[in-house]
Amino acid sequence: MLAASRTATEATAAARTNSAPAMTAMTYKGYTATVEYDPDAGIFHGEVADTRDVITFQGKSVAEAKQVLAESIEDYLAFREELRK
């Protein structure tokens, strides 16, 4: 039974490794972005949801991705403000 238990555990680990990347969300100033990790590129990348425009970002760490998300949204808000003038 111990061998079967190990095999099931190994199979579960292999399935997690081969599955699609997990997606999560980050928010900034009321904007929500979906984020996923690309292990081949070694980066987190994401896209802000629920806007007519495309706002994307990427970073090599979670902290960098959060920083770049904030910068991208600030740039977007500044651009939108400039269009109103």
Coordinates of C-alpha atoms in Angstrom, one line a residue:
M1 CA 0.0 0.0 0.0
L2 CA 2.9 2.4 0.6
A3 CA 4.1 1.9 -3.0
A4 CA 0.6 2.7 -4.3
S5 CA 0.4 5.8 -2.1
R6 CA 3.8 7.0 -3.4
T7 CA 2.6 6.4 -7.0
A8 CA -0.5 8.4 -6.5
T9 CA 1.4 11.2 -4.9
E10 CA 3.9 11.2 -7.8
A11 CA 1.1 11.1 -10.3
T12 CA -0.6 14.1 -8.6
A13 CA 2.7 16.1 -8.6
A14 CA 3.2 15.2 -12.3
A15 CA -0.3 16.4 -13.2
R16 CA 0.3 19.7 -11.4
T17 CA 3.5 20.2 -13.3
N18 CA 1.9 19.5 -16.7
S19 CA -1.3 21.4 -16.1
A20 CA -2.0 24.9 -17.4
P21 CA -0.4 27.8 -15.4
A22 CA -2.4 28.9 -12.4
M23 CA -3.9 32.3 -12.8
T24 CA -4.4 34.8 -10.0
A25 CA -5.4 38.4 -9.7
M26 CA -3.8 41.7 -8.6
T27 CA -5.6 44.9 -8.1
Y28 CA -4.6 48.6 -8.2
K29 CA -6.9 51.6 -7.8
G30 CA -9.9 49.5 -8.5
Y31 CA -8.5 47.9 -11.6
T32 CA -8.1 44.1 -11.5
A33 CA -5.6 42.2 -13.6
T34 CA -5.2 38.5 -14.2
V35 CA -1.7 37.3 -13.7
E36 CA 0.1 34.1 -14.6
Y37 CA 3.6 32.8 -14.3
D38 CA 5.5 31.6 -17.4
P39 CA 8.2 29.1 -16.1
D40 CA 9.9 28.9 -19.5
A41 CA 10.4 32.7 -19.6
G42 CA 10.8 33.1 -15.9
I43 CA 8.3 36.0 -15.7
F44 CA 4.9 36.9 -14.4
H45 CA 2.7 38.5 -17.0
G46 CA -0.8 39.9 -16.8
E47 CA -3.5 42.0 -18.4
V48 CA -5.9 44.4 -16.8
A49 CA -9.5 43.3 -17.2
D50 CA -12.7 45.2 -17.9
T51 CA -11.2 48.1 -19.9
R52 CA -11.8 49.0 -23.5
D53 CA -8.0 49.4 -23.9
V54 CA -5.3 46.8 -23.5
I55 CA -3.1 47.2 -20.4
T56 CA -0.4 44.6 -20.0
F57 CA 2.6 44.2 -17.7
Q58 CA 5.3 41.7 -16.7
G59 CA 7.9 41.3 -14.1
K60 CA 10.5 38.8 -12.9
S61 CA 9.1 38.7 -9.4
V62 CA 5.8 39.3 -7.8
A63 CA 7.0 42.6 -6.3
E64 CA 8.2 43.7 -9.8
A65 CA 4.9 42.6 -11.4
K66 CA 3.0 44.6 -8.8
Q67 CA 5.2 47.7 -9.4
V68 CA 4.9 47.5 -13.1
L69 CA 1.1 47.0 -12.9
A70 CA 0.8 50.2 -10.8
E71 CA 3.0 52.1 -13.3
S72 CA 1.0 50.8 -16.2
I73 CA -2.3 51.9 -14.7
E74 CA -0.8 55.3 -13.7
D75 CA 0.4 55.7 -17.3
Y76 CA -3.1 54.7 -18.6
L77 CA -4.8 57.2 -16.3
A78 CA -2.5 60.0 -17.3
F79 CA -3.1 59.1 -21.0
R80 CA -6.9 59.2 -20.4
E81 CA -6.6 62.5 -18.6
E82 CA -4.6 64.0 -21.5
L83 CA -7.3 62.8 -24.0
R84 CA -9.9 64.7 -22.0
K85 CA -8.1 68.0 -22.3

